[in-house]
Coordinates of C-alpha atoms in Angstrom, one line a residue:
H1294 CA 98.6 141.7 127.6
F1295 CA 98.1 138.0 126.8
I1296 CA 101.7 137.4 125.8
S1297 CA 102.9 139.2 129.0
S1298 CA 100.7 137.0 131.1
L1299 CA 101.8 133.9 129.2
L1300 CA 105.5 134.8 129.9
R1301 CA 104.7 135.3 133.6
G1302 CA 102.8 132.0 133.9
N1303 CA 104.1 128.6 134.9
S1304 CA 101.8 126.4 132.8
Y1305 CA 103.1 124.3 130.0
D1306 CA 101.7 125.3 126.7
G1307 CA 101.4 123.2 123.5
P1308 CA 103.5 123.5 120.4
Q1309 CA 101.2 126.0 118.7
R1310 CA 101.6 128.5 121.5
L1311 CA 105.4 128.2 121.2
E1312 CA 105.2 129.0 117.6
V1313 CA 103.2 132.1 118.4
L1314 CA 105.8 133.2 120.9
A1315 CA 108.6 132.7 118.4
R1316 CA 106.8 134.8 115.8
A1317 CA 106.1 137.5 118.4
Y1318 CA 109.8 137.7 119.1
A1319 CA 110.3 139.6 115.8
V1320 CA 107.3 142.0 116.1
R1321 CA 108.7 145.4 117.0
W1322 CA 105.8 146.8 118.9
C1323 CA 105.1 143.7 121.0
V1324 CA 106.4 143.1 124.5
A1325 CA 108.0 139.9 123.1
Y1326 CA 110.2 141.7 120.7
H1327 CA 113.8 140.5 121.3
N1328 CA 112.8 139.5 124.8
K1329 CA 115.0 136.9 126.4
A1330 CA 112.0 135.6 128.4
V1331 CA 110.5 134.4 125.1
V1332 CA 113.6 132.3 124.3
D1333 CA 113.7 131.0 127.9
R1334 CA 110.0 130.0 127.8
V1335 CA 110.4 128.3 124.4
V1336 CA 113.4 126.3 125.7
R1337 CA 111.6 125.3 128.9
D1338 CA 108.5 124.1 127.1
I1339 CA 110.3 122.2 124.3
D1340 CA 112.4 120.5 127.0
A1341 CA 109.2 119.5 128.7
L1342 CA 107.8 118.1 125.5
A1343 CA 111.0 116.2 124.9
R1344 CA 110.5 114.5 128.4
G1345 CA 107.0 113.5 127.3
K1346 CA 105.1 116.1 129.3
G1347 CA 101.8 117.3 127.9
N1348 CA 101.4 114.8 125.1
R1349 CA 98.0 113.6 126.2
N1350 CA 96.5 117.1 126.3
E1351 CA 97.9 118.3 123.1
A1352 CA 95.1 119.8 120.9
N1353 CA 94.9 118.4 117.4
I1354 CA 97.8 116.1 118.2
S1355 CA 97.1 113.9 115.2
W1356 CA 97.1 116.8 112.8
R1357 CA 100.1 118.8 113.9
L1358 CA 102.0 116.8 116.5
Y1359 CA 105.3 118.8 116.9
G1360 CA 105.4 120.6 113.5
P1361 CA 105.0 124.0 115.3
V1362 CA 108.1 123.2 117.3
G1363 CA 110.1 122.9 114.1
R1364 CA 108.9 126.3 113.0
A1365 CA 109.7 127.8 116.4
V1366 CA 113.2 126.4 116.2
A1367 CA 113.7 127.8 112.7
L1368 CA 112.5 131.3 113.8
L1369 CA 114.6 131.5 116.9
Y1370 CA 117.6 129.4 115.8
P1371 CA 120.3 132.1 116.3
Q1372 CA 119.1 132.6 119.9
L1373 CA 118.7 128.8 120.5
K1374 CA 122.0 127.7 118.9
P1375 CA 124.3 128.4 122.0
I1376 CA 122.3 126.0 124.3
L1377 CA 121.5 123.2 121.9
N1378 CA 124.6 121.1 122.8
K1379 CA 123.8 121.1 126.5
T1380 CA 122.7 117.9 128.2
I1381 CA 119.0 117.6 129.4
R1382 CA 116.9 114.7 130.6
G1383 CA 114.8 113.1 127.8
P1384 CA 112.1 110.4 128.1
H1385 CA 112.4 108.1 131.2
G1386 CA 115.0 110.5 132.6
K1387 CA 117.7 109.5 130.1
K1388 CA 120.4 112.1 129.6
M1389 CA 120.9 113.3 126.1
L1390 CA 122.0 116.4 124.1
R1391 CA 119.1 118.9 123.9
R1392 CA 119.7 119.0 120.1
R1393 CA 119.1 115.3 119.9
A1394 CA 116.1 115.3 122.2
W1395 CA 114.4 118.0 120.3
A1396 CA 115.2 116.3 116.9
R1397 CA 113.5 113.2 118.1
L1398 CA 110.2 115.1 118.5
L1399 CA 110.5 116.4 114.9
T1400 CA 111.4 113.0 113.5
K1401 CA 108.4 111.5 115.3
T1402 CA 106.2 114.1 113.7
I1403 CA 107.3 113.4 110.2
V1404 CA 107.0 109.6 110.6
Y1405 CA 103.6 109.9 112.2
E1406 CA 102.1 112.3 109.7
E1407 CA 103.4 110.4 106.7
T1408 CA 101.4 107.4 107.9
H1409 CA 98.3 109.3 109.0
Q1410 CA 97.3 111.4 106.0
R1411 CA 94.0 113.2 105.6
Y1412 CA 91.9 112.9 102.5
Y1413 CA 90.3 116.4 102.4
T1414 CA 92.2 119.3 101.1
N1415 CA 92.4 121.7 104.1
Q1416 CA 93.2 118.8 106.4
A1417 CA 95.9 117.5 104.1
M1418 CA 97.3 121.0 104.0
I1419 CA 97.5 121.1 107.8
V1420 CA 99.2 117.7 108.0
N1421 CA 101.7 118.3 105.2
T1422 CA 102.6 121.9 106.4
N1423 CA 103.6 120.4 109.7
I1424 CA 105.7 117.7 108.0
Y1425 CA 107.4 120.6 106.3
T1426 CA 107.9 122.8 109.4
A1427 CA 109.1 119.7 111.4
N1428 CA 111.7 119.1 108.7
Q1429 CA 112.7 122.8 108.8
G1430 CA 113.6 122.5 112.5
L1431 CA 115.2 119.0 112.0
E1432 CA 117.4 120.4 109.2
L1433 CA 118.9 122.8 111.8
L1434 CA 119.1 120.3 114.7
N1435 CA 120.2 117.2 112.9
P1436 CA 120.7 117.7 109.2
R1437 CA 121.5 114.0 108.6
K1438 CA 118.0 113.0 109.7
A1439 CA 116.3 115.7 107.6
M1440 CA 114.8 115.4 104.1
P1441 CA 116.3 117.4 101.3
E1442 CA 114.4 120.7 100.8
K1443 CA 113.1 119.5 97.4
K1444 CA 111.6 116.3 99.0
A1445 CA 110.1 118.2 101.9
R1446 CA 108.5 120.8 99.6
W1447 CA 106.9 118.0 97.6
Y1448 CA 104.5 117.5 100.6
L1449 CA 103.3 121.1 100.2
Y1450 CA 102.9 120.7 96.4
E1451 CA 100.9 117.5 97.1
A1452 CA 98.5 119.2 99.5
I1453 CA 97.7 122.0 97.1
G1454 CA 97.2 119.9 94.0
L1455 CA 100.4 120.6 92.1
V1456 CA 101.3 116.9 92.1
P1457 CA 99.1 113.8 92.6
F1458 CA 98.1 112.7 96.1
R1459 CA 100.0 109.7 97.4
G1460 CA 98.0 109.1 100.6
N1461 CA 99.8 107.2 103.4
R1462 CA 103.3 105.8 103.4
L1463 CA 102.8 102.0 104.0
S1464 CA 104.8 99.7 106.2
N1465 CA 106.8 98.4 103.2
G1466 CA 107.9 102.0 102.3
R1467 CA 105.6 102.3 99.3
W1468 CA 102.7 104.8 98.9
Q1469 CA 99.1 104.1 99.2
W1470 CA 97.6 106.0 96.2
P1471 CA 94.1 105.6 97.5
F1472 CA 92.3 107.2 94.6
G1473 CA 94.6 106.2 91.8
H1474 CA 97.9 107.8 90.5
H1475 CA 96.2 110.9 89.0
Y1476 CA 94.0 112.1 91.8
R1477 CA 94.9 115.7 93.1
L1478 CA 93.6 117.5 96.1
V1479 CA 92.7 120.7 94.2
T1480 CA 90.6 120.8 91.1
R1481 CA 91.9 122.2 87.8
K1482 CA 89.7 125.3 88.4
G1483 CA 91.3 125.9 91.8
L1484 CA 88.8 124.6 94.4
S1485 CA 89.3 122.2 97.2
R1486 CA 88.7 118.8 95.6
E1487 CA 86.5 116.8 98.0
L1488 CA 83.0 115.4 97.7
G1489 CA 81.7 118.7 96.2
Y1490 CA 82.1 122.4 96.9
V1491 CA 83.3 123.3 100.4
A1492 CA 82.1 126.5 102.1
S1493 CA 83.4 128.0 105.4
Y1494 CA 85.4 125.0 106.5
G1495 CA 87.2 124.9 103.1
E1496 CA 87.8 128.7 103.3
T1497 CA 90.7 127.9 105.8
I1498 CA 92.7 126.9 102.7
I1499 CA 93.5 130.6 102.0
N1500 CA 95.2 131.2 105.3
L1501 CA 97.0 127.9 105.0
L1502 CA 98.2 128.8 101.6
W1503 CA 99.4 132.1 103.0
E1504 CA 101.4 130.3 105.6
M1505 CA 103.0 128.0 103.0
D1506 CA 103.9 131.0 100.9
V1507 CA 105.6 132.7 103.8
E1508 CA 107.3 129.6 105.1
T1509 CA 108.9 128.8 101.7
D1510 CA 110.0 132.4 101.2
H1511 CA 107.4 132.8 98.4
D1512 CA 108.0 129.6 96.3
P1513 CA 106.9 130.7 92.8
K1514 CA 104.9 127.4 92.3
I1515 CA 103.0 127.8 95.5
N1516 CA 102.6 131.5 94.8
Q1517 CA 100.9 130.9 91.5
Q1518 CA 98.6 128.2 92.8
F1519 CA 97.7 130.4 95.7
M1520 CA 96.5 133.2 93.4
K1521 CA 94.6 130.7 91.2
M1522 CA 92.8 129.2 94.3
L1523 CA 92.0 132.7 95.7
A1524 CA 90.5 133.7 92.3
A1525 CA 88.4 130.5 92.2
R1526 CA 86.8 131.1 95.6
S1527 CA 86.0 134.7 94.8
Y1528 CA 82.9 133.6 92.8
F1529 CA 81.4 132.3 95.9
M1530 CA 81.1 135.6 97.8
A1531 CA 77.8 137.3 97.3
P1532 CA 76.1 140.5 98.6
G1533 CA 74.2 140.4 101.8
V1534 CA 74.1 142.1 105.2
D1535 CA 75.9 141.5 108.5
R1536 CA 74.1 140.7 111.8
N1537 CA 73.5 144.4 112.3
G1538 CA 71.9 144.9 108.8
Y1539 CA 74.9 146.6 107.2
R1540 CA 76.2 145.8 103.7
A1541 CA 78.6 142.8 103.6
M1542 CA 79.8 140.2 101.2
R1543 CA 78.9 136.7 102.5
L1544 CA 80.3 133.3 101.5
E1545 CA 77.9 131.0 99.7
G1546 CA 77.1 128.1 102.0
V1547 CA 73.8 126.7 100.9
V1548 CA 75.3 124.4 98.2
G1549 CA 78.3 123.2 100.3
W1550 CA 78.6 119.5 100.9
R1551 CA 80.1 119.7 104.4
H1552 CA 78.1 122.5 106.0
N1553 CA 74.7 124.0 105.1
L1554 CA 74.9 127.3 106.8
Y1555 CA 72.6 130.2 105.9
P1556 CA 73.7 132.9 105.9
E1557 CA 77.3 132.0 105.8
E1558 CA 80.2 134.1 107.3
V1559 CA 81.3 137.5 106.0
C1560 CA 84.1 137.0 103.5
Y1561 CA 86.2 139.2 101.1
G1562 CA 88.5 136.9 99.2
A1563 CA 90.0 135.7 102.5
R1564 CA 88.1 135.3 105.7
T1565 CA 87.2 138.2 107.9
V1566 CA 86.9 135.6 110.6
G1567 CA 90.3 135.4 112.2
G1568 CA 91.3 138.7 110.7
H1569 CA 92.7 137.3 107.5
A1570 CA 91.0 139.6 105.0
L1571 CA 94.0 141.8 104.4
E1572 CA 96.8 139.2 104.3
C1573 CA 96.6 138.3 100.6
A1574 CA 96.7 141.9 99.5
D1575 CA 99.7 142.5 101.8
L1576 CA 101.4 139.4 100.4
F1577 CA 100.8 139.9 96.7
G1578 CA 100.6 143.7 96.3
R1579 CA 101.0 144.7 92.7
R1580 CA 101.2 141.1 91.5
D1581 CA 97.5 140.5 92.1
R1582 CA 95.4 143.7 92.0
A1583 CA 92.2 141.7 92.6
A1584 CA 93.4 140.6 96.0
V1585 CA 94.2 144.3 96.8
G1586 CA 90.7 145.3 95.5
W1587 CA 88.9 142.8 97.6
A1588 CA 90.8 143.9 100.8
Q1589 CA 89.9 147.5 100.0
Q1590 CA 86.3 146.5 99.4
C1591 CA 86.3 144.9 102.9
L1592 CA 87.6 148.1 104.4
A1593 CA 85.2 150.3 102.5
D1594 CA 82.3 148.2 103.7
N1595 CA 83.5 148.6 107.3
Q1596 CA 83.6 144.9 107.8
F1597 CA 87.3 144.3 108.7
F1598 CA 87.5 145.8 112.2
A1599 CA 84.0 144.4 113.0
S1600 CA 85.7 141.0 112.7
V1601 CA 88.8 142.0 114.7
M1602 CA 86.9 143.2 117.7
P1603 CA 85.9 139.8 119.1
M1604 CA 89.5 138.6 118.7
L1605 CA 90.7 141.2 121.2
S1606 CA 89.5 139.1 124.1
S1607 CA 90.5 135.8 122.6
T1608 CA 93.4 133.6 123.9
A1609 CA 93.3 131.2 120.9
H1610 CA 96.7 130.8 119.3
F1611 CA 95.4 131.6 115.8
D1612 CA 93.8 134.8 116.9
I1613 CA 96.9 135.9 118.8
H1614 CA 99.0 135.2 115.7
A1615 CA 96.7 137.2 113.5
L1616 CA 96.6 140.1 115.9
L1617 CA 100.4 140.3 115.8
L1618 CA 100.3 140.7 112.0
I1619 CA 97.2 142.9 111.6
P1620 CA 98.7 146.4 112.4
G1621 CA 101.5 145.9 109.8
Q1622 CA 99.1 144.5 107.2
Y1623 CA 96.6 147.3 107.7
S1624 CA 99.3 150.0 107.5
R1625 CA 100.6 148.6 104.2
V1626 CA 97.2 148.0 102.6
E1627 CA 95.9 151.4 103.6
R1628 CA 98.8 153.0 101.6
M1629 CA 98.1 151.0 98.5
A1630 CA 96.6 152.8 95.5
P1631 CA 92.9 152.0 94.8
A1632 CA 92.7 148.9 92.7
H1633 CA 89.1 149.6 91.5
I1634 CA 88.3 145.9 91.6
V1635 CA 85.6 144.3 93.6
L1636 CA 84.3 140.7 94.0
P1637 CA 82.6 139.3 90.9
M1638 CA 79.1 138.9 92.5
T1639 CA 79.1 142.6 93.7
P1640 CA 76.1 144.5 92.3
G1641 CA 77.0 146.3 89.1
Q1642 CA 79.7 143.9 88.0
P1643 CA 79.5 142.1 84.6
D1644 CA 77.5 138.9 84.3
F1645 CA 79.4 135.7 84.3
A1646 CA 78.9 131.9 84.3
W1647 CA 81.6 129.8 86.0
A1648 CA 81.7 126.1 86.6
D1649 CA 84.0 123.4 88.1
P1650 CA 83.0 119.9 86.9
Q1651 CA 85.4 118.2 89.2
D1652 CA 83.5 119.5 92.2
G1653 CA 80.2 119.6 90.3
V1654 CA 79.4 123.2 91.1
V1655 CA 78.4 126.3 89.2
A1656 CA 78.1 130.0 89.9
I1657 CA 76.1 132.3 87.7
K1658 CA 75.4 136.0 87.7
H1659 CA 72.7 137.1 85.2
D1660 CA 71.3 140.6 85.4
H1661 CA 70.1 140.9 89.0
T1662 CA 69.8 137.1 89.4
R1663 CA 72.4 134.8 91.1
L1664 CA 72.4 131.1 90.9
Y1665 CA 74.6 128.7 92.7
A1666 CA 74.1 125.0 92.1
S1667 CA 75.8 121.8 93.3
L1668 CA 75.1 119.0 90.8
Y1669 CA 77.3 116.5 92.7
Y1670 CA 75.5 117.1 96.0
R1671 CA 76.2 115.0 99.0
A1672 CA 76.4 111.8 96.9
Y1673 CA 78.9 110.2 99.3
D1674 CA 78.1 106.6 98.7
G1675 CA 76.1 106.3 95.4
I1676 CA 74.5 108.4 92.8
N1677 CA 71.4 110.1 94.3
K1678 CA 70.3 112.3 91.3
L1679 CA 69.9 115.3 93.6
A1680 CA 71.0 118.9 93.0
R1681 CA 71.2 121.7 95.5
V1682 CA 70.3 125.2 94.2
H1683 CA 70.5 128.6 95.8
Y1684 CA 68.5 131.0 93.6
T1685 CA 68.4 134.7 94.4
T1686 CA 66.7 137.8 92.8
P1687 CA 66.1 141.2 94.4
T1688 CA 62.7 139.8 95.7
I1689 CA 63.3 136.1 96.1
D1690 CA 65.8 133.8 97.9
R1691 CA 65.2 130.1 97.3
L1692 CA 67.0 127.2 98.8
V1693 CA 66.2 124.1 96.7
R1694 CA 66.9 120.4 96.5
C1695 CA 65.7 119.1 93.1
Y1696 CA 65.9 116.2 90.7
E1697 CA 68.4 116.1 87.9
H1698 CA 69.1 113.8 85.0
V1699 CA 72.3 111.8 85.1
R1700 CA 74.3 109.5 82.9
F1701 CA 77.1 107.1 84.0
T1702 CA 78.7 103.8 83.4
P1703 CA 77.2 101.3 86.0
S1704 CA 79.5 99.1 88.0
G1705 CA 76.7 96.6 88.9
K1706 CA 77.2 97.5 92.5
Y1707 CA 74.8 99.5 94.8
Y1708 CA 74.9 101.3 98.1
V1709 CA 71.9 100.4 100.3
R1710 CA 70.9 103.2 102.6
P1711 CA 71.1 102.0 106.2
D1712 CA 68.5 102.7 108.9
D1713 CA 70.8 105.4 110.4
I1714 CA 69.7 108.8 111.7
D1715 CA 72.0 111.9 111.4
Q1716 CA 75.8 111.8 111.0
L1717 CA 75.6 109.0 108.4
Q1718 CA 79.3 109.0 107.8
F1719 CA 79.7 107.8 111.4
H1720 CA 77.0 105.2 111.0
G1721 CA 74.3 107.2 112.7
W1722 CA 73.8 109.4 115.7
P1723 CA 70.3 108.6 116.9
P1724 CA 68.6 111.1 119.2
P1725 CA 67.4 109.9 122.7
G1726 CA 63.9 108.8 123.3
N1727 CA 61.6 106.7 121.1
A1728 CA 63.3 104.9 118.2
I1729 CA 63.3 106.9 114.9
H1730 CA 63.8 105.2 111.6
E1731 CA 65.2 106.4 108.3
A1732 CA 62.4 106.8 105.8
Y1733 CA 64.8 105.9 102.9
A1734 CA 66.4 102.9 104.6
G1735 CA 66.8 100.1 102.0
Q1736 CA 67.0 102.5 99.0
K1737 CA 69.6 101.3 96.5
L1738 CA 71.9 103.9 95.0
P1739 CA 73.9 102.8 92.0
I1740 CA 77.7 103.0 92.2
P1741 CA 79.4 104.0 88.8
K1742 CA 82.3 102.2 87.4
L1743 CA 85.3 103.5 89.4
P1744 CA 88.4 104.9 87.8
H1745 CA 91.5 102.7 87.2
G1746 CA 93.6 102.6 90.3
Y1747 CA 90.9 103.3 92.9
V1748 CA 91.6 101.0 95.8
V1749 CA 89.8 99.8 98.9
T1750 CA 91.6 101.5 101.7
R1751 CA 91.0 102.6 105.3
G1752 CA 90.9 106.3 105.9
H1753 CA 91.2 108.3 109.1
Y1754 CA 87.4 108.4 109.5
G1755 CA 86.6 104.8 108.5
P1756 CA 86.8 102.7 105.3
F1757 CA 86.9 104.4 101.9
A1758 CA 85.5 101.5 99.9
H1759 CA 82.7 100.3 97.7
G1760 CA 79.4 101.4 99.3
H1761 CA 81.0 103.9 101.7
Y1762 CA 82.4 107.4 101.9
G1763 CA 84.7 108.5 99.1
P1764 CA 85.2 110.4 95.9
Y1765 CA 83.8 108.8 92.7
L1766 CA 81.3 106.5 94.5
G1767 CA 78.4 108.9 93.8
R1768 CA 79.7 111.0 90.9
A1769 CA 77.9 110.7 87.6
S1770 CA 79.7 111.2 84.2
F1771 CA 77.1 113.7 83.0
Y1772 CA 74.5 115.9 84.7
R1773 CA 71.5 117.8 83.2
L1774 CA 69.9 120.3 85.5
R1775 CA 66.9 122.5 84.6
Y1776 CA 65.9 125.2 87.1
G1777 CA 63.7 128.0 85.9
H1778 CA 65.3 129.6 82.8
F1779 CA 68.6 128.0 83.5
L1780 CA 69.7 124.8 81.8
I1781 CA 73.1 123.3 82.8
G1782 CA 74.9 120.3 81.2
M1783 CA 78.0 119.2 83.0
N1784 CA 80.4 116.6 81.8
T1785 CA 82.7 115.3 84.6
G1786 CA 84.4 112.7 82.5
R1787 CA 87.7 112.7 80.6
H1788 CA 86.8 111.0 77.3
K1789 CA 83.2 110.9 76.2
S1790 CA 80.9 113.8 75.0
Y1791 CA 77.2 113.9 75.8
P1792 CA 74.3 115.6 74.0
L1793 CA 72.4 118.3 75.9
R1794 CA 68.7 118.2 75.1
L1795 CA 66.9 121.6 75.0
P1796 CA 63.5 121.9 76.6
K1797 CA 60.5 121.5 74.4
G1798 CA 59.2 124.8 73.2
A1799 CA 62.5 126.6 73.6
D1800 CA 62.1 130.0 71.9
S1801 CA 65.5 131.6 72.5
V1802 CA 68.7 130.1 74.1
R1803 CA 71.7 132.1 75.2
N1804 CA 75.1 130.7 76.2
L1805 CA 75.8 132.4 79.5
A1806 CA 79.5 132.0 79.4
T1807 CA 80.0 133.5 75.9
G1808 CA 76.9 135.7 75.7
K1809 CA 76.1 134.3 72.3
T1810 CA 72.7 133.2 71.1
V1811 CA 72.3 129.5 70.3
P1812 CA 70.8 129.0 66.9
R1813 CA 67.3 127.5 67.0
G1814 CA 67.3 123.8 66.4
A1815 CA 71.1 123.5 67.2
S1816 CA 72.4 120.2 68.2
L1817 CA 74.4 120.7 71.5
R1818 CA 77.1 118.4 72.9
V1819 CA 79.1 118.8 76.0
G1820 CA 82.7 117.7 75.7
P1821 CA 84.9 116.1 78.3
R1822 CA 85.4 118.2 81.5
Q1823 CA 83.2 120.9 80.1
T1824 CA 80.0 122.7 81.3
L1825 CA 77.4 124.3 79.2
M1826 CA 75.3 126.9 81.0
L1827 CA 72.3 128.2 79.1
Y1828 CA 69.5 130.8 79.6
V1829 CA 66.4 129.4 78.0
R1830 CA 63.2 131.3 77.2
A1831 CA 60.5 128.8 76.3
R1832 CA 57.0 129.1 74.9
S1833 CA 56.0 126.5 77.5
P1834 CA 57.4 127.4 81.0
A1835 CA 56.8 123.9 82.1
G1836 CA 59.0 122.5 79.3
K1837 CA 61.5 119.9 80.4

């Protein structure tokens, strides 16, 4: 119904709607299937964009620009090819070949996005995917202006951590390398590498990875990284209930650095929000039985269609795109043999202890107890010695901020907390009324010695520099966190080892990752990039 009304309407729609129409053209059950009106509408609207119409109202213009136009051209190229050499009016009424006018949109996109990079993983994935799709269209419209496929694909590899992050292209043609030549946007364990663990906002990476996989015709490198990142995020989905009280797996949000939602959204490997919970199973099939099992778990818990229902009245381009795919995905997943695999935190599954020292986060399942902890918690500007813990048993659910011991090499520099209220990354967002002051204003947070190659630069949301937002500014080399029976030693460094001191009165100590008992009186050390997670029973519960 929405696509029919879109084709009948006279409004000019942005690039993302055009991409949705181009995708709908190949969906057999849809009114857009091989419908000439789709091609006519796409041509009309790209012509309008080429004349400069609609630029000011374009949603997310700085993230995507005309990347979706490139994808629409690639999807409909056989139908568009006969009219590309016709003359149209471009900017300022200048006559030019349609092929050339459209190519200018895509060239503009690539140049702009190369010089306006984002520093957080999912945002970089959006920007670089649109560089890639713009180049796809440009390769068809004006091959001499397009990048070679290998070079274009490098942007995708960069956004998902397969190669180091270069940052912006500078005016001299060189790259920025804002965090040194070895910084990658995905951790070695497969999580988004930002200022800590990312919850719901970071979950968008799974759908973005799916798009990359499809757009590159299942590039093996992207495919492998996709499965790794999907597996890493699976540890952060835990049992709960939906808004109606029915069983559901929910994403861990308490220890997230960007958001602090409780409870978080329903999630089964991929998001149920947006109808994405089946797409990974449909894509990987036999190659990743876990992805199949998680999709089947979502269906068994009756959570998939509960997420689809609100989408039926939506006009958002991402919902329409998902709805075009869901019937086929559901049909194929429904016919798959049972995988007999569920998410790791599901009741009855084996215990585990998993950690990612680059994001400073741990996930532990021990008997009927779950513990999530962020040791590198919201330390945007300097080391704050604070951990965030989400501790759950069958009778207790605790959301905790607590002190932790840290070790680091000091730089001699400090971040001084300003007298800002709320939205500190934007220098405060004080509420109206009487002046309210920050209780911690003036507190000095130490800044560790920064890695070689870290440079003072200006990011999209303000300066990334000493004493401001950015990775490493508040990250310690070693963390020691004690909470209840759990003792965690995390080494985030690359070279040194650190001793992990056991609490006084420790009676029995078990390594949660290996299940082995630690000998009494053992001297424990945590090696570079390692995490030691222990379960300690002490004669003195208050032992530190």
